[in-house]
Coordinates of C-alpha atoms in Angstrom, one line a residue:
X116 CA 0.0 0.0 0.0
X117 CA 1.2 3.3 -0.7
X118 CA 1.5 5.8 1.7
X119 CA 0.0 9.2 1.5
X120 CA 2.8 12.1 0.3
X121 CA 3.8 14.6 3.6
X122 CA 1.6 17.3 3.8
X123 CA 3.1 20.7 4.1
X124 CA 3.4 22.3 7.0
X125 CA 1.4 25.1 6.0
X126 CA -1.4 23.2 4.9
X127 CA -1.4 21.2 8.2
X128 CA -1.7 24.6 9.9
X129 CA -4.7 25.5 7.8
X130 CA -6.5 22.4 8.2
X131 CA -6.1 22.2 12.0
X132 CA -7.2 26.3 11.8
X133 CA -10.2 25.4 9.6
X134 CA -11.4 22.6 11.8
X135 CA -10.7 24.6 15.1
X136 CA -13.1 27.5 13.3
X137 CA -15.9 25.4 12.6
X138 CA -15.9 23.6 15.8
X139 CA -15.8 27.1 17.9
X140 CA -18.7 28.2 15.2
X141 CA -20.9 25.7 16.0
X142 CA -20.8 25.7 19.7
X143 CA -20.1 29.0 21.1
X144 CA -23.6 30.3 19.9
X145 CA -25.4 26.8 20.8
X146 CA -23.6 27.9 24.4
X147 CA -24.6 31.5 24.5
X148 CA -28.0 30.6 23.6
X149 CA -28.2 28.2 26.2
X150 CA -26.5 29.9 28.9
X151 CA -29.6 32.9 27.9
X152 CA -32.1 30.7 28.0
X153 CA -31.0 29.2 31.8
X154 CA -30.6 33.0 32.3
X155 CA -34.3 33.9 31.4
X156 CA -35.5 30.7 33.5
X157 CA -33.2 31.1 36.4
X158 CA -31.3 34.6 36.9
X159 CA -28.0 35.4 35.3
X160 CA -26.0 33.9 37.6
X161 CA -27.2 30.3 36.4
X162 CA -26.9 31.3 33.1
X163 CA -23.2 32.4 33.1
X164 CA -22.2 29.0 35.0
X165 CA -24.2 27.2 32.3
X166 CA -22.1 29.7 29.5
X167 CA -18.7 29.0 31.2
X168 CA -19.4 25.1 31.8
X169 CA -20.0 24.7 27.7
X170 CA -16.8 26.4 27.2
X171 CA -14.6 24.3 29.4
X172 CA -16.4 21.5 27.2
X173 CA -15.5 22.9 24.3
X174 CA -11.8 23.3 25.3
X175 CA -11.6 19.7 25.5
X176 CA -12.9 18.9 23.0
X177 CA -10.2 21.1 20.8
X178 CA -7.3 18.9 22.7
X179 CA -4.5 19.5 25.1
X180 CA -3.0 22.1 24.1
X181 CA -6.8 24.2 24.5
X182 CA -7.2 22.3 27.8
X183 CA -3.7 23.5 29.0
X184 CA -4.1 27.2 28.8
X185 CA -7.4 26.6 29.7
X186 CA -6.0 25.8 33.1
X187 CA -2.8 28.6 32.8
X188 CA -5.8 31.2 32.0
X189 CA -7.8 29.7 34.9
X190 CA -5.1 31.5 37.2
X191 CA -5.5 35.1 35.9
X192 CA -8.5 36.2 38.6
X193 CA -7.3 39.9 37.7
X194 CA -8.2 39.4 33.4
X195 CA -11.2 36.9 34.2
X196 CA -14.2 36.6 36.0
X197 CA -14.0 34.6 39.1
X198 CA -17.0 32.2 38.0
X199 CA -15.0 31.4 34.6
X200 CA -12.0 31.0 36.5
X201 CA -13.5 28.6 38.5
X202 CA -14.7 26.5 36.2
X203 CA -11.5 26.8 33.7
X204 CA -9.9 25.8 37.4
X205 CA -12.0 22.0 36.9
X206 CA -10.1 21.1 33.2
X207 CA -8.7 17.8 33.8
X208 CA -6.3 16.1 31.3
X209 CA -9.1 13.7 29.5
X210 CA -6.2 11.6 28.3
X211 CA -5.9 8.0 27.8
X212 CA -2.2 6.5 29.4
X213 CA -0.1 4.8 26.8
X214 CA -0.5 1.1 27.2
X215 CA 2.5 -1.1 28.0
X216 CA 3.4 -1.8 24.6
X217 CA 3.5 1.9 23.4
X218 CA 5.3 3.1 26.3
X219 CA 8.0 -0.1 26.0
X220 CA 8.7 1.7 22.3
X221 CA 9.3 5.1 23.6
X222 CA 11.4 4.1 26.6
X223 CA 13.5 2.3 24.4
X224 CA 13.3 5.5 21.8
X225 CA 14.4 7.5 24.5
X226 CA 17.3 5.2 26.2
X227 CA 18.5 3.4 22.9
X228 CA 20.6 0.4 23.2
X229 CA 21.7 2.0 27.0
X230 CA 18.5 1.3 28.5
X231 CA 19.6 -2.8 29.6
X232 CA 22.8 -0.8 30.9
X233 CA 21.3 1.9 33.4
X234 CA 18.1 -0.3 34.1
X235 CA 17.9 -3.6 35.9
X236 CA 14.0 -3.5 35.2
X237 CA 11.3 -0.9 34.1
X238 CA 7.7 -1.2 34.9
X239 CA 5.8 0.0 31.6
X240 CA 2.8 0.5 33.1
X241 CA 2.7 4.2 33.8
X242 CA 2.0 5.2 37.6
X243 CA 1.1 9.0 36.2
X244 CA 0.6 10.4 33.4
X245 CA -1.6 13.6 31.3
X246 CA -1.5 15.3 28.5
X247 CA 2.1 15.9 28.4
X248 CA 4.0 12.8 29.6
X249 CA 4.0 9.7 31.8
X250 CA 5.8 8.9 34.6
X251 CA 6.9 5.5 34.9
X252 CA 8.7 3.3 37.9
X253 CA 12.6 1.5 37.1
X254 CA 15.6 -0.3 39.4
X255 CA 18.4 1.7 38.2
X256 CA 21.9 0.1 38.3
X257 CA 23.2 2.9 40.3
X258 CA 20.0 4.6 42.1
X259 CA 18.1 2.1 42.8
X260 CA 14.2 3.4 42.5
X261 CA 13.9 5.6 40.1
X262 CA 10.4 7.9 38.5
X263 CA 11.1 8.2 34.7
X264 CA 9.0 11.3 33.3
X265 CA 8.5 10.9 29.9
X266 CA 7.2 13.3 26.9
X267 CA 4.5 12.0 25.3
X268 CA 5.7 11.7 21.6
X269 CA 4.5 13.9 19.1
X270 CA 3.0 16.7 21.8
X271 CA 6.0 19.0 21.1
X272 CA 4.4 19.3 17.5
X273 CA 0.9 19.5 18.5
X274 CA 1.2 21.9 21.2
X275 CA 3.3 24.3 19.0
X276 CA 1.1 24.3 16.5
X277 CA -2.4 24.9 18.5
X278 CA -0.2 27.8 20.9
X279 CA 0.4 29.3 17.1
X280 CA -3.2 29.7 15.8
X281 CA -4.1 30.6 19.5
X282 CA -1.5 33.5 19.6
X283 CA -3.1 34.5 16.1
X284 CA -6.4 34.1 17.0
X285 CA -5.5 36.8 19.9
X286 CA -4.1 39.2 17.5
X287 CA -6.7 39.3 16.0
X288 CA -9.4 39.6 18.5
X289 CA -7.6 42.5 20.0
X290 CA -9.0 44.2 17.2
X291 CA -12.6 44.2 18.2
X292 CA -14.0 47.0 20.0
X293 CA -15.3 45.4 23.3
X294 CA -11.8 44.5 23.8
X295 CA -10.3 47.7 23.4
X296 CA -7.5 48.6 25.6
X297 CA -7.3 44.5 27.4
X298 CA -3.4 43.5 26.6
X299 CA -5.1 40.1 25.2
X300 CA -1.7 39.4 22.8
X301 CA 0.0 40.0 26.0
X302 CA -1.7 37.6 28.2
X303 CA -2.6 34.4 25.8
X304 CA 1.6 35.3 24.5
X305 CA 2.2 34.6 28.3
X306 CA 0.2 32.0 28.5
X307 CA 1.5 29.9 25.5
X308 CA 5.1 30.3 26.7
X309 CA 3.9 29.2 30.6
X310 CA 2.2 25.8 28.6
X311 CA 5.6 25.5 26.5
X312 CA 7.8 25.8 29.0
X313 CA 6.1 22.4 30.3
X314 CA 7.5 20.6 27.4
X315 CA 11.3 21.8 28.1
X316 CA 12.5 18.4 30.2
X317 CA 15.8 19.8 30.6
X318 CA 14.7 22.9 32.0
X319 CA 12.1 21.1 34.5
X320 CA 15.1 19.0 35.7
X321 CA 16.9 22.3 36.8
X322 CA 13.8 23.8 38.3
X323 CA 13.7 20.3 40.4
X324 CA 17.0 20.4 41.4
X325 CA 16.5 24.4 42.2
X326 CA 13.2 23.6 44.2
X327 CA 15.4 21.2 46.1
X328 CA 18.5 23.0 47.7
X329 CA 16.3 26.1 48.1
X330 CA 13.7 24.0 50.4
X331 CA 16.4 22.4 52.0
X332 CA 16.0 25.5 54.4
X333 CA 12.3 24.4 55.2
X334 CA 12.2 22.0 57.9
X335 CA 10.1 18.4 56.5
X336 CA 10.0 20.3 52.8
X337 CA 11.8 18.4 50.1
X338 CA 11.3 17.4 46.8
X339 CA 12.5 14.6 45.1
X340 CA 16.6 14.3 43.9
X341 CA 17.5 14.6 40.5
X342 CA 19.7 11.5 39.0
X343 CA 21.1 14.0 36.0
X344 CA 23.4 10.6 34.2
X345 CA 20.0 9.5 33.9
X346 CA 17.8 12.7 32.7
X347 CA 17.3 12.7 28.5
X348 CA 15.7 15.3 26.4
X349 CA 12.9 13.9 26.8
X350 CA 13.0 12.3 30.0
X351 CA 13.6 14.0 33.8
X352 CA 14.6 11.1 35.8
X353 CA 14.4 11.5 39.9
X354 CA 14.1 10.0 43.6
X355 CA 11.4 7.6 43.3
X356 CA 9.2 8.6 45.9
X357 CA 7.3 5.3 47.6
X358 CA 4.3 6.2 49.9
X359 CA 2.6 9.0 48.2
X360 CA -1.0 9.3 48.3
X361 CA -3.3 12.0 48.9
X362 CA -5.6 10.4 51.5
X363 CA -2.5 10.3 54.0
X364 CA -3.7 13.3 55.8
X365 CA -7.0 11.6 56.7
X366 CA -4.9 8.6 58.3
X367 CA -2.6 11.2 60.6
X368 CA -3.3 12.7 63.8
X369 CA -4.2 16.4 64.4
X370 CA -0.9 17.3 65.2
X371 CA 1.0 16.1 62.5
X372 CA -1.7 17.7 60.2
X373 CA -0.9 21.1 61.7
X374 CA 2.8 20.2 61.1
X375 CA 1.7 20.1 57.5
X376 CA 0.2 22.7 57.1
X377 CA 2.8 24.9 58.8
X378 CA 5.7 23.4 57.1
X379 CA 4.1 23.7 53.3
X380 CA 2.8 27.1 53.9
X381 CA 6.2 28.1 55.3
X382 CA 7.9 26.5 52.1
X383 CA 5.2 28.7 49.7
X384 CA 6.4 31.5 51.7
X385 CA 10.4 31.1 51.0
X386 CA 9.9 30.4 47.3
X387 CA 8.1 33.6 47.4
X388 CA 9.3 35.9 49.5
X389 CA 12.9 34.9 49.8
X390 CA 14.0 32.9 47.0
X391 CA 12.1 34.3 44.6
X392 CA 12.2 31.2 42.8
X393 CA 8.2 29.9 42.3
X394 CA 6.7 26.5 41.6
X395 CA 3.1 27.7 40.5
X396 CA 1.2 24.5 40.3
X397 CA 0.9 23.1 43.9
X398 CA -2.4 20.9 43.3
X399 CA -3.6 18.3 45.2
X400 CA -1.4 15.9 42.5
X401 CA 1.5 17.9 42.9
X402 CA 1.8 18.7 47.1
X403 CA 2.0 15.2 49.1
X404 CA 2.4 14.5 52.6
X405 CA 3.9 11.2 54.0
X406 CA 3.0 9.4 57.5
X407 CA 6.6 10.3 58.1
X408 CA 6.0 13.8 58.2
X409 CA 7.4 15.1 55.2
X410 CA 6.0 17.1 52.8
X411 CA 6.8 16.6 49.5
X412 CA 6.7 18.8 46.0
X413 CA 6.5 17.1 42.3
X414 CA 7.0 18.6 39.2
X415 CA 8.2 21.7 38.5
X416 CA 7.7 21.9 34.8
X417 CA 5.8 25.5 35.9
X418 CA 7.6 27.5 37.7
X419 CA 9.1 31.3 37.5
X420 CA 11.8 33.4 38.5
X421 CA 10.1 36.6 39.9
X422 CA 13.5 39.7 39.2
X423 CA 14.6 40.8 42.8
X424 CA 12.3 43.7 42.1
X425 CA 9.5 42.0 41.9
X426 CA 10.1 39.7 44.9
X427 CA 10.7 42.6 47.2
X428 CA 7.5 44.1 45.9
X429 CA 5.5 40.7 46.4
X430 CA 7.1 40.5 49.4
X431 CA 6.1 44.4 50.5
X432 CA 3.0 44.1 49.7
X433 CA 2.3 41.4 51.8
X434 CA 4.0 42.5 54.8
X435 CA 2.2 46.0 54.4
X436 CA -1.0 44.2 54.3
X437 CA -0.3 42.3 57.8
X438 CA -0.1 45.9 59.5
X439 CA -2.9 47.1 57.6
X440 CA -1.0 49.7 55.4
X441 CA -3.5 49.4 52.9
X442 CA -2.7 52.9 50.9
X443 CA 1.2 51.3 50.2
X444 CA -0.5 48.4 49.1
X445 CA -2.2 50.4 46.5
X446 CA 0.7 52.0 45.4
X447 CA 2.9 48.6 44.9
X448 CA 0.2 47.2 43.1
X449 CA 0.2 50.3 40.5
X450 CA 3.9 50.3 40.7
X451 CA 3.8 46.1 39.9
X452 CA 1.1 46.3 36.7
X453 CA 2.6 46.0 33.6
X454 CA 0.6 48.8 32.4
X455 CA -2.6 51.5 32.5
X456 CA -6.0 50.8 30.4
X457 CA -6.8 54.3 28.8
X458 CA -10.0 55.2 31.3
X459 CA -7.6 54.0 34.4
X460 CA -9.0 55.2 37.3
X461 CA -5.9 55.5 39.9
X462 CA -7.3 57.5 43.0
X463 CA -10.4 55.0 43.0
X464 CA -8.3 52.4 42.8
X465 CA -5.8 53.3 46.2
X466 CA -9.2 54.1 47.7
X467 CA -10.9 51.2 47.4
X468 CA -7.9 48.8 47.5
X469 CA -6.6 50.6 50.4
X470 CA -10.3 49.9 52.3
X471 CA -9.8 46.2 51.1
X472 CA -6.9 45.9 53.3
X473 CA -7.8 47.6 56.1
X474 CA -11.0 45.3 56.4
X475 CA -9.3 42.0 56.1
X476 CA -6.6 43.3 58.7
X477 CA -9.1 43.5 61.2
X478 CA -10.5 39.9 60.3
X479 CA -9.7 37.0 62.7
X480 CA -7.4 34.1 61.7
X481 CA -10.5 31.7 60.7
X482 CA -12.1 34.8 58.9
X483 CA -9.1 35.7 56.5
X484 CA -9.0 33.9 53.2
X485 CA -6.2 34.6 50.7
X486 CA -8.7 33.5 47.7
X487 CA -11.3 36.0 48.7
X488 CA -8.8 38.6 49.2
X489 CA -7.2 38.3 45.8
X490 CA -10.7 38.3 44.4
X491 CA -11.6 41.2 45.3
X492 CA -8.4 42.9 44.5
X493 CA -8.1 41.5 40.9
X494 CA -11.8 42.4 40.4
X495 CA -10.8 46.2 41.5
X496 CA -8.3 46.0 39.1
X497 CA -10.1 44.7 36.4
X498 CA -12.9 47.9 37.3
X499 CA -9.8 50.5 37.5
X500 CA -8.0 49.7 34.7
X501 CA -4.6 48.4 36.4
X502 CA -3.2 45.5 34.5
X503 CA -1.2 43.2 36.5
X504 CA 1.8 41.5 35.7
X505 CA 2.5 37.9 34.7
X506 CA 5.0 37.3 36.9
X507 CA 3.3 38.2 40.1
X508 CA -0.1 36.9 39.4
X509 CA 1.5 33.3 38.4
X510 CA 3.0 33.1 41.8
X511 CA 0.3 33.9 43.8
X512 CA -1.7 31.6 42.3
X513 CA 1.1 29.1 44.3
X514 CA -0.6 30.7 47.5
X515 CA -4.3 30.3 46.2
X516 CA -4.3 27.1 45.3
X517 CA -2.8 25.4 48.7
X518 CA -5.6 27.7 50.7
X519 CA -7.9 25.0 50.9
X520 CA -5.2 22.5 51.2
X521 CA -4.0 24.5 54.1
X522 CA -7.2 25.2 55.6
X523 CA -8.3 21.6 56.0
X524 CA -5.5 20.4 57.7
X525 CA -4.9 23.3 60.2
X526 CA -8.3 25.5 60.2
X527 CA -7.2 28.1 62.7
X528 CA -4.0 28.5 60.9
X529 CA -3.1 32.5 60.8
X530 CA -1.5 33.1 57.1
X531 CA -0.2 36.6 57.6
X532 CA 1.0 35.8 60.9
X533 CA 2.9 32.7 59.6
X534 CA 4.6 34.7 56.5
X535 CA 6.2 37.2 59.0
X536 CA 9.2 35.9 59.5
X537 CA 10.1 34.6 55.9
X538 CA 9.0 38.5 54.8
X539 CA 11.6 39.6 57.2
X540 CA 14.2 37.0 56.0
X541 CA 13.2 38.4 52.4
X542 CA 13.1 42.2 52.9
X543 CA 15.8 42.6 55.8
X544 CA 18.2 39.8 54.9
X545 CA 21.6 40.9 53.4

């Protein structure tokens, strides 16, 4: 049988763009007429969810690369309403795990004719895995247990490709009028390089090892070693890490689940305040704790360096916010945003933000929460016209995404009291 010729790249490109086109055609109005007709029967509110529910549907239905900056967008409270965000927040990788075959071939793709060498036995059954890559067990000659975390093959292609029409599809949305003044090539261009930074390997391994000597500091923090003889392109290969399981906390007593929570809140902390060094996808798959006591980060495949300028800023902000200085928090928040939209509204925004912080000073403990905080300040700049930067609003979402982690191990845990002394390792410090 004959095989069929290559087909360009261009006209690969313009296929994919075509069939993207007419499956966003068909359902965003079948979603916008539904979400109006919940809306008529059942108040707006209903009729949004319903809106934003179709669209998280129809994100995976377009494929991976949609359902990853579905999730990266998911973070960006201050461009987004909180109801979308919540829901983009739910996009799971809906993707099947290689089978043993399948991942035999790409093990031995990746290792060659070393593999026998460096592996007394691999298990090619995957023990993880998404849209990205698997992760699978081996007995190293020299390491013993070892996690191998594989690219999936042919995702590098597909993800490029999908980030492309994406990043023309903002430019040329920017164009329309209701959009006016939003930085949308700015924020989907920062969004395509967050999801393809994912697919660097080698650059993950550094994070990891990175991640590791700067939460050596942080009493029971660690995350897992990096065996760099044994890292590929396309392969980061670490500690195996036996035990992990995200029902442990249920099993442990009270007190080591306070220990938990103080120790991983304390570790958010340093990465932000101090080392300025951020892993920004702490989720329930990614932040373990062991009946040992330990708590334990994976993958670092997202992570950013905040400049020293911004970390002392994050870091300023917050301690401001402890004391209640809620005017300075204002002000680093203008001086943070990446920019001004043209009605910007600067005095009601210091007013407003500044009454922000001086209500959740005076909140107890139990009261506080960092989610509804950041919220309310994203939605004020949203209202004012104060565009915030990348680079700060990816690290914080580090902070609102163990919240409810957090809460349920230790309730009546304080989370301004507990930063204080990493902001004064961070801002006083030589």
């Amino acid at each position: 049988m004959l095989r069929e010729p290559p087909v360009p790249q261009g006209l690969r490109y313009l296929r994919r763009a075509a069939r993207v086109f007419s499956t966003v055609a068909v359902a965003l109005p079948a979603a916008a007429a539904e979400g109006l007709a919940v809306a008529v029967a059942s108040g707006g509110d209903r009729g949004r969810r319903r809106f934003h529910r179709r669209m998280t549907g129809l994100l995976m239905r377009l494929g991976p690369a949609f359902v990853k900056v579905g999730q990266v967008l998911g973070t960006r409270r201050d461009m987004l309403s909180p109801a979308l965000c919540d829901e983009l927040s739910r996009l799971q990788d809906d993707v099947a795990p290689l089978d043993e075959a399948r991942s035999e071939r790409l093990l031995r793709e990746v290792y060659g004719e070393e593999m026998p060498e460096l592996f007394r036995r691999i298990d090619f059954r995957p023990v993880a895995g998404g849209s990205i890559a698997c992760v699978y067990r081996a007995d190293s000659e020299s390491r013993g247990a070892v996690a191998l975390k594989v690219l999936r093959p042919g995702v590098p292609e597909v993800m490029e490709r999908d980030l492309w029409l994406m990043r023309r599809g903002a430019a040329l949305a920017a164009r329309l009028p209701l959009l006016a003044g939003m930085p949308v090539v700015q924020v989907v261009g920062q969004v395509a390089d967050a999801v393809l930074g994912q697919l660097d390997f080698p650059r993950e391994a550094e994070a990891l090892q990175r991640l590791r000597g700067n939460l050596s500091a942080v009493r029971r923090v660690s995350a897992p070693r990096v065996y760099e003889e044994l890292c590929r392109p396309h392969c980061v290969a670490m500690e195996f890490v036996p035990g992990l399981d995200t029902e442990t906390p249920r099993r442990c007593s009270p007190v080591l689940r306070r220990g938990f929570a103080e120790a991983g809140l304390t570790a958010v902390y340093r990465m932000l305040f101090v080392d300025g060094f951020v892993h920004c996808d702490l989720h329930r798959g990614n932040l373990y704790f062991t009946e040992a006591g330990q708590v334990v980060l994976l993958d670092a495949g997202f992570s950013v360096q905040l400049s020293d300028r911004l970390r002392r800023l994050f870091a300023e902000f917050f301690m401001n916010m402890a004391v209640g200085r809620g005017t300075r928090c204002a002000e680093i928040v203008i001086e943070s945003s990446t920019g001004l939209g043209p009605d910007a509204d600067l005095e009601g925004f210091t007013v407003l933000m500044a009454d922000l912080v001086h209500r959740s000073h005076g909140l107890s403990a139990e009261e506080f929460s960092l989610v509804a905080f950041a919220t309310e300040m994203f939605d004020l700049q949203r209202r004012h016209g104060v565009h915030a930067a990348a680079e700060l609003v990816f690290p914080l979402l580090s902070l609102l995404v163990v919240e409810g982690t957090i809460r349920e191990l230790h309730p009546g845990i304080d989370f301004q009291e507990t930063a204080k002394p990493m902001l004064n390792k961070g801002l006083f410090s030589a």
